[in-house]
Amino acid sequence: MSAKKRKSPDGKPTNNLILSSHIGTNDEVFPFVLSLYVEPGSTVADVTYGKGVFWRRVPETAYDLLPTDIAMGIDCRELPYESEAIDCIVFDPPYMHTPGGTAHVNHQNYESYYKNNRANSNKKYHEAVLDLYFSAAKEAWRVLREGGTYIVKCQDEVCANQQRLTHVELINELQGYGFITEDLFVVMRRGKPGVSRLLKQAHARKNHSYFIVFIKPQGRKRWSGLTNRLHVETSGEGKPRLIKSEQPRLFP
């Protein structure tokens, strides 16, 4: 008897893949995050929109974008949306806290803009930053639908000469709320950071930040990827574009 012909595996070979680390700016990396985790046409609430830097390279017709921030009178901790009404939330708060004085003086306006520098706050410095992240995450959990995506931007810091790995602290806390940590994108700056005065360097200088992708679970269903995706060029200067055709599943 002749041997049974072996079925060829589905999919096709390619190196046109979205990678986990990038040298570039937030607006260059953000479309890659969307393309893997947010289906075109989804309702996306950017709750710390600011000047909309993240969205500079995203087609305007790609998503139903709800841009808000504190300047518009909408606090990320008290969103005006019904429970389980949003497909995706984007959150990019300040990475440092300045309760006064000269420490981190360049961040003062930024923090005041997001109400993370209030005189009546009972927390300071890194703990105040975490408090904002945690409070916003609880509100995100409320308004996200099951299976929804929570995209969080963060950066580690050294505070009071103590290493604080913010991305680890966020992952540990948000998983306690029920979120699933689905992915982590590393964004490394192109320029070389420097300081005006240096007596002794005790810790490595941060030149990278993170996009963390959390999923609000839908029962026991695991993430299996999108069929309809925002197509992003992985090389060259091509801009993101929408495609509605089914994608090959490289890892079914």
PDB file of C-alpha atoms in Angstrom:
ATOM      1  CA  MET A   1       0.000   0.000   0.000  1.00  0.00           C
ATOM      2  CA  SER A   2       1.201   3.505  -0.803  1.00  0.00           C
ATOM      3  CA  ALA A   3       1.791   5.848   2.084  1.00  0.00           C
ATOM      4  CA  LYS A   4      -0.896   8.440   2.721  1.00  0.00           C
ATOM      5  CA  LYS A   5       0.144  11.809   1.344  1.00  0.00           C
ATOM      6  CA  ARG A   6       0.927  14.245   4.135  1.00  0.00           C
ATOM      7  CA  LYS A   7      -1.143  17.433   4.124  1.00  0.00           C
ATOM      8  CA  SER A   8       0.872  20.603   3.695  1.00  0.00           C
ATOM      9  CA  PRO A   9       0.485  23.000   6.640  1.00  0.00           C
ATOM     10  CA  ASP A  10      -1.667  26.086   6.123  1.00  0.00           C
ATOM     11  CA  GLY A  11      -0.130  29.530   5.821  1.00  0.00           C
ATOM     12  CA  LYS A  12       2.786  30.880   3.854  1.00  0.00           C
ATOM     13  CA  PRO A  13       6.416  31.726   4.637  1.00  0.00           C
ATOM     14  CA  THR A  14       7.121  35.400   5.247  1.00  0.00           C
ATOM     15  CA  ASN A  15       9.367  37.752   7.190  1.00  0.00           C
ATOM     16  CA  ASN A  16       6.918  40.644   6.849  1.00  0.00           C
ATOM     17  CA  LEU A  17       6.088  40.472  10.538  1.00  0.00           C
ATOM     18  CA  ILE A  18       5.269  42.993  13.242  1.00  0.00           C
ATOM     19  CA  LEU A  19       8.033  42.848  15.838  1.00  0.00           C
ATOM     20  CA  SER A  20       8.004  43.501  19.556  1.00  0.00           C
ATOM     21  CA  SER A  21      10.705  46.200  19.662  1.00  0.00           C
ATOM     22  CA  HIS A  22      11.123  49.324  17.545  1.00  0.00           C
ATOM     23  CA  ILE A  23      13.507  52.249  17.250  1.00  0.00           C
ATOM     24  CA  GLY A  24      11.314  55.254  16.559  1.00  0.00           C
ATOM     25  CA  THR A  25       8.576  57.491  17.890  1.00  0.00           C
ATOM     26  CA  ASN A  26       5.200  56.719  19.423  1.00  0.00           C
ATOM     27  CA  ASP A  27       3.280  57.700  16.293  1.00  0.00           C
ATOM     28  CA  GLU A  28       5.434  55.308  14.239  1.00  0.00           C
ATOM     29  CA  VAL A  29       4.868  52.334  16.549  1.00  0.00           C
ATOM     30  CA  PHE A  30       1.236  52.895  17.552  1.00  0.00           C
ATOM     31  CA  PRO A  31      -0.226  51.766  14.175  1.00  0.00           C
ATOM     32  CA  PHE A  32       1.535  48.408  14.589  1.00  0.00           C
ATOM     33  CA  VAL A  33      -0.217  47.928  17.941  1.00  0.00           C
ATOM     34  CA  LEU A  34      -3.593  48.791  16.447  1.00  0.00           C
ATOM     35  CA  SER A  35      -3.062  46.535  13.454  1.00  0.00           C
ATOM     36  CA  LEU A  36      -2.671  43.444  15.617  1.00  0.00           C
ATOM     37  CA  TYR A  37      -5.268  44.143  18.297  1.00  0.00           C
ATOM     38  CA  VAL A  38      -7.982  46.565  17.145  1.00  0.00           C
ATOM     39  CA  GLU A  39     -10.213  45.707  14.204  1.00  0.00           C
ATOM     40  CA  PRO A  40     -10.992  48.574  11.763  1.00  0.00           C
ATOM     41  CA  GLY A  41     -14.348  50.140  12.513  1.00  0.00           C
ATOM     42  CA  SER A  42     -13.970  49.618  16.262  1.00  0.00           C
ATOM     43  CA  THR A  43     -14.966  52.306  18.747  1.00  0.00           C
ATOM     44  CA  VAL A  44     -11.743  53.547  20.339  1.00  0.00           C
ATOM     45  CA  ALA A  45     -11.665  55.956  23.288  1.00  0.00           C
ATOM     46  CA  ASP A  46      -8.337  57.769  23.644  1.00  0.00           C
ATOM     47  CA  VAL A  47      -8.830  59.142  27.152  1.00  0.00           C
ATOM     48  CA  THR A  48      -5.571  61.145  27.281  1.00  0.00           C
ATOM     49  CA  TYR A  49      -5.745  62.439  23.705  1.00  0.00           C
ATOM     50  CA  GLY A  50      -3.834  65.710  24.086  1.00  0.00           C
ATOM     51  CA  LYS A  51      -2.613  66.748  20.637  1.00  0.00           C
ATOM     52  CA  GLY A  52      -3.392  63.376  19.132  1.00  0.00           C
ATOM     53  CA  VAL A  53       0.241  62.450  18.496  1.00  0.00           C
ATOM     54  CA  PHE A  54      -0.456  58.698  18.505  1.00  0.00           C
ATOM     55  CA  TRP A  55      -2.936  59.085  15.633  1.00  0.00           C
ATOM     56  CA  ARG A  56      -0.801  61.043  13.156  1.00  0.00           C
ATOM     57  CA  ARG A  57      -0.144  57.988  10.975  1.00  0.00           C
ATOM     58  CA  VAL A  58      -3.513  56.262  11.383  1.00  0.00           C
ATOM     59  CA  PRO A  59      -6.100  56.737   8.589  1.00  0.00           C
ATOM     60  CA  GLU A  60      -8.973  58.910   9.816  1.00  0.00           C
ATOM     61  CA  THR A  61     -11.510  56.430   8.469  1.00  0.00           C
ATOM     62  CA  ALA A  62      -9.987  53.442  10.242  1.00  0.00           C
ATOM     63  CA  TYR A  63     -11.754  53.729  13.606  1.00  0.00           C
ATOM     64  CA  ASP A  64     -14.620  55.458  15.376  1.00  0.00           C
ATOM     65  CA  LEU A  65     -12.326  57.575  17.534  1.00  0.00           C
ATOM     66  CA  LEU A  66     -13.571  59.232  20.744  1.00  0.00           C
ATOM     67  CA  PRO A  67     -10.818  61.707  21.730  1.00  0.00           C
ATOM     68  CA  THR A  68     -11.037  63.109  25.275  1.00  0.00           C
ATOM     69  CA  ASP A  69      -8.782  64.557  27.944  1.00  0.00           C
ATOM     70  CA  ILE A  70      -9.005  66.726  31.029  1.00  0.00           C
ATOM     71  CA  ALA A  71      -8.852  69.933  28.949  1.00  0.00           C
ATOM     72  CA  MET A  72     -12.184  68.870  27.436  1.00  0.00           C
ATOM     73  CA  GLY A  73     -13.576  68.386  30.930  1.00  0.00           C
ATOM     74  CA  ILE A  74     -13.429  64.574  30.872  1.00  0.00           C
ATOM     75  CA  ASP A  75     -11.359  62.783  33.506  1.00  0.00           C
ATOM     76  CA  CYS A  76      -9.965  59.377  32.551  1.00  0.00           C
ATOM     77  CA  ARG A  77     -11.170  58.090  35.925  1.00  0.00           C
ATOM     78  CA  GLU A  78     -14.786  59.150  35.329  1.00  0.00           C
ATOM     79  CA  LEU A  79     -15.621  58.457  31.701  1.00  0.00           C
ATOM     80  CA  PRO A  80     -19.007  59.426  30.221  1.00  0.00           C
ATOM     81  CA  TYR A  81     -19.598  56.036  28.578  1.00  0.00           C
ATOM     82  CA  GLU A  82     -22.002  53.248  29.378  1.00  0.00           C
ATOM     83  CA  SER A  83     -20.596  50.068  30.885  1.00  0.00           C
ATOM     84  CA  GLU A  84     -19.174  47.600  28.339  1.00  0.00           C
ATOM     85  CA  ALA A  85     -19.731  50.090  25.479  1.00  0.00           C
ATOM     86  CA  ILE A  86     -16.172  50.569  24.138  1.00  0.00           C
ATOM     87  CA  ASP A  87     -14.041  48.246  21.992  1.00  0.00           C
ATOM     88  CA  CYS A  88     -10.658  49.768  22.868  1.00  0.00           C
ATOM     89  CA  ILE A  89      -9.237  52.327  25.287  1.00  0.00           C
ATOM     90  CA  VAL A  90      -5.895  54.097  24.852  1.00  0.00           C
ATOM     91  CA  PHE A  91      -4.199  55.517  27.949  1.00  0.00           C
ATOM     92  CA  ASP A  92      -0.987  57.583  28.071  1.00  0.00           C
ATOM     93  CA  PRO A  93      -0.614  59.443  31.393  1.00  0.00           C
ATOM     94  CA  PRO A  94       2.427  61.308  32.746  1.00  0.00           C
ATOM     95  CA  TYR A  95       5.324  59.096  33.783  1.00  0.00           C
ATOM     96  CA  MET A  96       6.546  61.318  36.640  1.00  0.00           C
ATOM     97  CA  HIS A  97       4.957  63.286  39.460  1.00  0.00           C
ATOM     98  CA  THR A  98       6.098  66.638  40.832  1.00  0.00           C
ATOM     99  CA  PRO A  99       4.464  67.758  44.081  1.00  0.00           C
ATOM    100  CA  GLY A 100       6.477  70.986  44.033  1.00  0.00           C
ATOM    101  CA  GLY A 101      10.003  72.332  44.022  1.00  0.00           C
ATOM    102  CA  THR A 102      12.472  71.866  41.197  1.00  0.00           C
ATOM    103  CA  ALA A 103      12.420  68.075  40.733  1.00  0.00           C
ATOM    104  CA  HIS A 104      11.315  67.054  37.231  1.00  0.00           C
ATOM    105  CA  VAL A 105      10.433  70.704  36.565  1.00  0.00           C
ATOM    106  CA  ASN A 106       9.961  70.063  32.834  1.00  0.00           C
ATOM    107  CA  HIS A 107       7.073  67.723  33.618  1.00  0.00           C
ATOM    108  CA  GLN A 108       5.049  70.102  35.791  1.00  0.00           C
ATOM    109  CA  ASN A 109       2.725  71.456  33.092  1.00  0.00           C
ATOM    110  CA  TYR A 110       2.197  67.977  31.705  1.00  0.00           C
ATOM    111  CA  GLU A 111       1.223  66.584  35.065  1.00  0.00           C
ATOM    112  CA  SER A 112      -1.051  69.497  35.930  1.00  0.00           C
ATOM    113  CA  TYR A 113      -2.820  68.965  32.622  1.00  0.00           C
ATOM    114  CA  TYR A 114      -3.731  65.435  33.656  1.00  0.00           C
ATOM    115  CA  LYS A 115      -4.590  66.397  37.263  1.00  0.00           C
ATOM    116  CA  ASN A 116      -1.799  64.250  38.635  1.00  0.00           C
ATOM    117  CA  ASN A 117      -0.222  67.124  40.513  1.00  0.00           C
ATOM    118  CA  ARG A 118      -3.052  68.087  42.863  1.00  0.00           C
ATOM    119  CA  ALA A 119      -2.114  69.668  46.193  1.00  0.00           C
ATOM    120  CA  ASN A 120      -4.726  67.566  47.990  1.00  0.00           C
ATOM    121  CA  SER A 121      -3.354  64.279  46.720  1.00  0.00           C
ATOM    122  CA  ASN A 122      -2.358  61.921  49.518  1.00  0.00           C
ATOM    123  CA  LYS A 123       0.330  60.293  47.369  1.00  0.00           C
ATOM    124  CA  LYS A 124       3.499  61.668  45.829  1.00  0.00           C
ATOM    125  CA  TYR A 125       6.088  60.867  43.216  1.00  0.00           C
ATOM    126  CA  HIS A 126       5.967  57.330  41.836  1.00  0.00           C
ATOM    127  CA  GLU A 127       3.095  56.235  44.066  1.00  0.00           C
ATOM    128  CA  ALA A 128       0.983  59.083  42.656  1.00  0.00           C
ATOM    129  CA  VAL A 129       1.775  57.908  39.133  1.00  0.00           C
ATOM    130  CA  LEU A 130       0.724  54.354  39.980  1.00  0.00           C
ATOM    131  CA  ASP A 131      -2.442  55.626  41.660  1.00  0.00           C
ATOM    132  CA  LEU A 132      -3.477  57.333  38.417  1.00  0.00           C
ATOM    133  CA  TYR A 133      -2.729  54.220  36.342  1.00  0.00           C
ATOM    134  CA  PHE A 134      -4.656  51.961  38.719  1.00  0.00           C
ATOM    135  CA  SER A 135      -7.699  54.251  39.019  1.00  0.00           C
ATOM    136  CA  ALA A 136      -7.901  54.691  35.255  1.00  0.00           C
ATOM    137  CA  ALA A 137      -7.603  50.934  34.721  1.00  0.00           C
ATOM    138  CA  LYS A 138     -10.610  50.261  36.955  1.00  0.00           C
ATOM    139  CA  GLU A 139     -12.665  52.715  34.919  1.00  0.00           C
ATOM    140  CA  ALA A 140     -11.378  51.179  31.687  1.00  0.00           C
ATOM    141  CA  TRP A 141     -12.529  47.772  32.908  1.00  0.00           C
ATOM    142  CA  ARG A 142     -16.015  49.189  33.452  1.00  0.00           C
ATOM    143  CA  VAL A 143     -16.485  50.706  30.000  1.00  0.00           C
ATOM    144  CA  LEU A 144     -14.704  48.029  27.932  1.00  0.00           C
ATOM    145  CA  ARG A 145     -16.780  45.271  26.386  1.00  0.00           C
ATOM    146  CA  GLU A 146     -15.751  41.672  26.961  1.00  0.00           C
ATOM    147  CA  GLY A 147     -12.907  40.919  24.580  1.00  0.00           C
ATOM    148  CA  GLY A 148     -12.028  44.637  24.461  1.00  0.00           C
ATOM    149  CA  THR A 149      -8.479  45.974  24.312  1.00  0.00           C
ATOM    150  CA  TYR A 150      -6.735  48.313  26.752  1.00  0.00           C
ATOM    151  CA  ILE A 151      -3.567  49.894  25.309  1.00  0.00           C
ATOM    152  CA  VAL A 152      -1.380  51.484  27.990  1.00  0.00           C
ATOM    153  CA  LYS A 153       1.758  53.560  27.439  1.00  0.00           C
ATOM    154  CA  CYS A 154       4.311  53.656  30.255  1.00  0.00           C
ATOM    155  CA  GLN A 155       7.962  54.106  31.110  1.00  0.00           C
ATOM    156  CA  ASP A 156      10.039  52.836  34.016  1.00  0.00           C
ATOM    157  CA  GLU A 157      11.750  55.369  36.257  1.00  0.00           C
ATOM    158  CA  VAL A 158      14.215  55.765  39.090  1.00  0.00           C
ATOM    159  CA  CYS A 159      12.495  57.602  41.946  1.00  0.00           C
ATOM    160  CA  ALA A 160      14.335  58.646  45.121  1.00  0.00           C
ATOM    161  CA  ASN A 161      17.273  56.544  43.927  1.00  0.00           C
ATOM    162  CA  GLN A 162      15.067  53.447  43.810  1.00  0.00           C
ATOM    163  CA  GLN A 163      14.505  51.475  40.626  1.00  0.00           C
ATOM    164  CA  ARG A 164      10.781  51.328  39.778  1.00  0.00           C
ATOM    165  CA  LEU A 165       9.892  48.987  36.935  1.00  0.00           C
ATOM    166  CA  THR A 166       6.556  50.579  36.148  1.00  0.00           C
ATOM    167  CA  HIS A 167       5.584  48.125  33.426  1.00  0.00           C
ATOM    168  CA  VAL A 168       5.995  45.206  35.847  1.00  0.00           C
ATOM    169  CA  GLU A 169       4.010  46.950  38.570  1.00  0.00           C
ATOM    170  CA  LEU A 170       1.189  47.698  36.124  1.00  0.00           C
ATOM    171  CA  ILE A 171       1.052  44.157  34.792  1.00  0.00           C
ATOM    172  CA  ASN A 172       0.927  42.662  38.281  1.00  0.00           C
ATOM    173  CA  GLU A 173      -1.821  45.039  39.432  1.00  0.00           C
ATOM    174  CA  LEU A 174      -4.032  44.935  36.330  1.00  0.00           C
ATOM    175  CA  GLN A 175      -3.939  41.159  36.156  1.00  0.00           C
ATOM    176  CA  GLY A 176      -5.417  41.285  39.652  1.00  0.00           C
ATOM    177  CA  TYR A 177      -8.335  43.275  38.202  1.00  0.00           C
ATOM    178  CA  GLY A 178      -8.958  40.513  35.659  1.00  0.00           C
ATOM    179  CA  PHE A 179      -7.065  41.877  32.636  1.00  0.00           C
ATOM    180  CA  ILE A 180      -4.972  39.505  30.522  1.00  0.00           C
ATOM    181  CA  THR A 181      -1.549  40.815  29.520  1.00  0.00           C
ATOM    182  CA  GLU A 182      -1.505  39.973  25.818  1.00  0.00           C
ATOM    183  CA  ASP A 183       1.526  41.807  24.435  1.00  0.00           C
ATOM    184  CA  LEU A 184       4.366  44.236  25.099  1.00  0.00           C
ATOM    185  CA  PHE A 185       5.917  46.619  22.555  1.00  0.00           C
ATOM    186  CA  VAL A 186       9.237  48.306  23.326  1.00  0.00           C
ATOM    187  CA  VAL A 187       9.849  51.779  21.858  1.00  0.00           C
ATOM    188  CA  MET A 188      13.463  52.956  21.863  1.00  0.00           C
ATOM    189  CA  ARG A 189      14.299  56.569  21.163  1.00  0.00           C
ATOM    190  CA  ARG A 190      16.613  57.427  18.271  1.00  0.00           C
ATOM    191  CA  GLY A 191      18.560  60.166  20.003  1.00  0.00           C
ATOM    192  CA  LYS A 192      21.094  59.641  22.753  1.00  0.00           C
ATOM    193  CA  PRO A 193      19.871  61.016  26.121  1.00  0.00           C
ATOM    194  CA  GLY A 194      22.144  63.199  28.215  1.00  0.00           C
ATOM    195  CA  VAL A 195      22.196  65.172  31.473  1.00  0.00           C
ATOM    196  CA  SER A 196      23.403  68.684  32.241  1.00  0.00           C
ATOM    197  CA  ARG A 197      25.362  67.574  35.338  1.00  0.00           C
ATOM    198  CA  LEU A 198      26.453  64.137  36.450  1.00  0.00           C
ATOM    199  CA  LEU A 199      28.374  63.353  39.633  1.00  0.00           C
ATOM    200  CA  LYS A 200      27.949  59.583  39.616  1.00  0.00           C
ATOM    201  CA  GLN A 201      25.712  57.314  37.554  1.00  0.00           C
ATOM    202  CA  ALA A 202      23.986  54.690  39.702  1.00  0.00           C
ATOM    203  CA  HIS A 203      21.380  53.282  37.271  1.00  0.00           C
ATOM    204  CA  ALA A 204      21.081  52.799  33.529  1.00  0.00           C
ATOM    205  CA  ARG A 205      19.451  55.811  31.865  1.00  0.00           C
ATOM    206  CA  LYS A 206      16.020  55.016  30.414  1.00  0.00           C
ATOM    207  CA  ASN A 207      15.901  55.389  26.641  1.00  0.00           C
ATOM    208  CA  HIS A 208      12.888  53.176  26.011  1.00  0.00           C
ATOM    209  CA  SER A 209       9.207  52.985  26.898  1.00  0.00           C
ATOM    210  CA  TYR A 210       6.375  50.493  26.427  1.00  0.00           C
ATOM    211  CA  PHE A 211       2.986  49.928  24.884  1.00  0.00           C
ATOM    212  CA  ILE A 212       1.305  47.222  26.979  1.00  0.00           C
ATOM    213  CA  VAL A 213      -1.712  45.490  25.455  1.00  0.00           C
ATOM    214  CA  PHE A 214      -4.283  44.189  27.921  1.00  0.00           C
ATOM    215  CA  ILE A 215      -7.419  42.234  27.023  1.00  0.00           C
ATOM    216  CA  LYS A 216     -10.629  42.167  29.046  1.00  0.00           C
ATOM    217  CA  PRO A 217     -11.337  38.442  28.738  1.00  0.00           C
ATOM    218  CA  GLN A 218     -14.378  36.989  27.053  1.00  0.00           C
ATOM    219  CA  GLY A 219     -14.975  33.907  29.168  1.00  0.00           C
ATOM    220  CA  ARG A 220     -12.165  31.407  28.643  1.00  0.00           C
ATOM    221  CA  LYS A 221     -11.681  32.381  24.992  1.00  0.00           C
ATOM    222  CA  ARG A 222      -8.043  32.965  24.036  1.00  0.00           C
ATOM    223  CA  TRP A 223      -6.830  35.688  21.699  1.00  0.00           C
ATOM    224  CA  SER A 224      -6.495  34.254  18.179  1.00  0.00           C
ATOM    225  CA  GLY A 225      -5.753  37.351  16.096  1.00  0.00           C
ATOM    226  CA  LEU A 226      -7.815  39.556  13.797  1.00  0.00           C
ATOM    227  CA  THR A 227      -9.246  38.634  10.419  1.00  0.00           C
ATOM    228  CA  ASN A 228      -9.748  42.216   9.248  1.00  0.00           C
ATOM    229  CA  ARG A 229      -6.703  44.329  10.008  1.00  0.00           C
ATOM    230  CA  LEU A 230      -5.188  47.738   9.571  1.00  0.00           C
ATOM    231  CA  HIS A 231      -2.280  46.970   7.254  1.00  0.00           C
ATOM    232  CA  VAL A 232       0.990  48.636   8.254  1.00  0.00           C
ATOM    233  CA  GLU A 233       4.163  48.631   6.195  1.00  0.00           C
ATOM    234  CA  THR A 234       6.963  47.041   8.223  1.00  0.00           C
ATOM    235  CA  SER A 235       9.731  48.712   6.227  1.00  0.00           C
ATOM    236  CA  GLY A 236      10.212  51.874   4.214  1.00  0.00           C
ATOM    237  CA  GLU A 237       8.042  54.971   4.486  1.00  0.00           C
ATOM    238  CA  GLY A 238       4.711  53.361   3.574  1.00  0.00           C
ATOM    239  CA  LYS A 239       1.759  54.714   5.558  1.00  0.00           C
ATOM    240  CA  PRO A 240      -0.807  52.501   7.267  1.00  0.00           C
ATOM    241  CA  ARG A 241      -3.712  51.503   5.061  1.00  0.00           C
ATOM    242  CA  LEU A 242      -6.880  49.548   5.561  1.00  0.00           C
ATOM    243  CA  ILE A 243      -7.401  46.096   4.181  1.00  0.00           C
ATOM    244  CA  LYS A 244     -10.543  44.025   4.533  1.00  0.00           C
ATOM    245  CA  SER A 245      -9.274  40.736   3.174  1.00  0.00           C
ATOM    246  CA  GLU A 246      -8.570  37.762   5.414  1.00  0.00           C
ATOM    247  CA  GLN A 247      -5.044  37.545   6.762  1.00  0.00           C
ATOM    248  CA  PRO A 248      -2.934  34.378   6.657  1.00  0.00           C
ATOM    249  CA  ARG A 249      -2.739  32.893  10.128  1.00  0.00           C
ATOM    250  CA  LEU A 250       0.931  32.282  10.760  1.00  0.00           C
ATOM    251  CA  PHE A 251       0.329  30.815  14.193  1.00  0.00           C
ATOM    252  CA  PRO A 252      -3.206  29.344  14.234  1.00  0.00           C
TER     253      PRO A 252
END
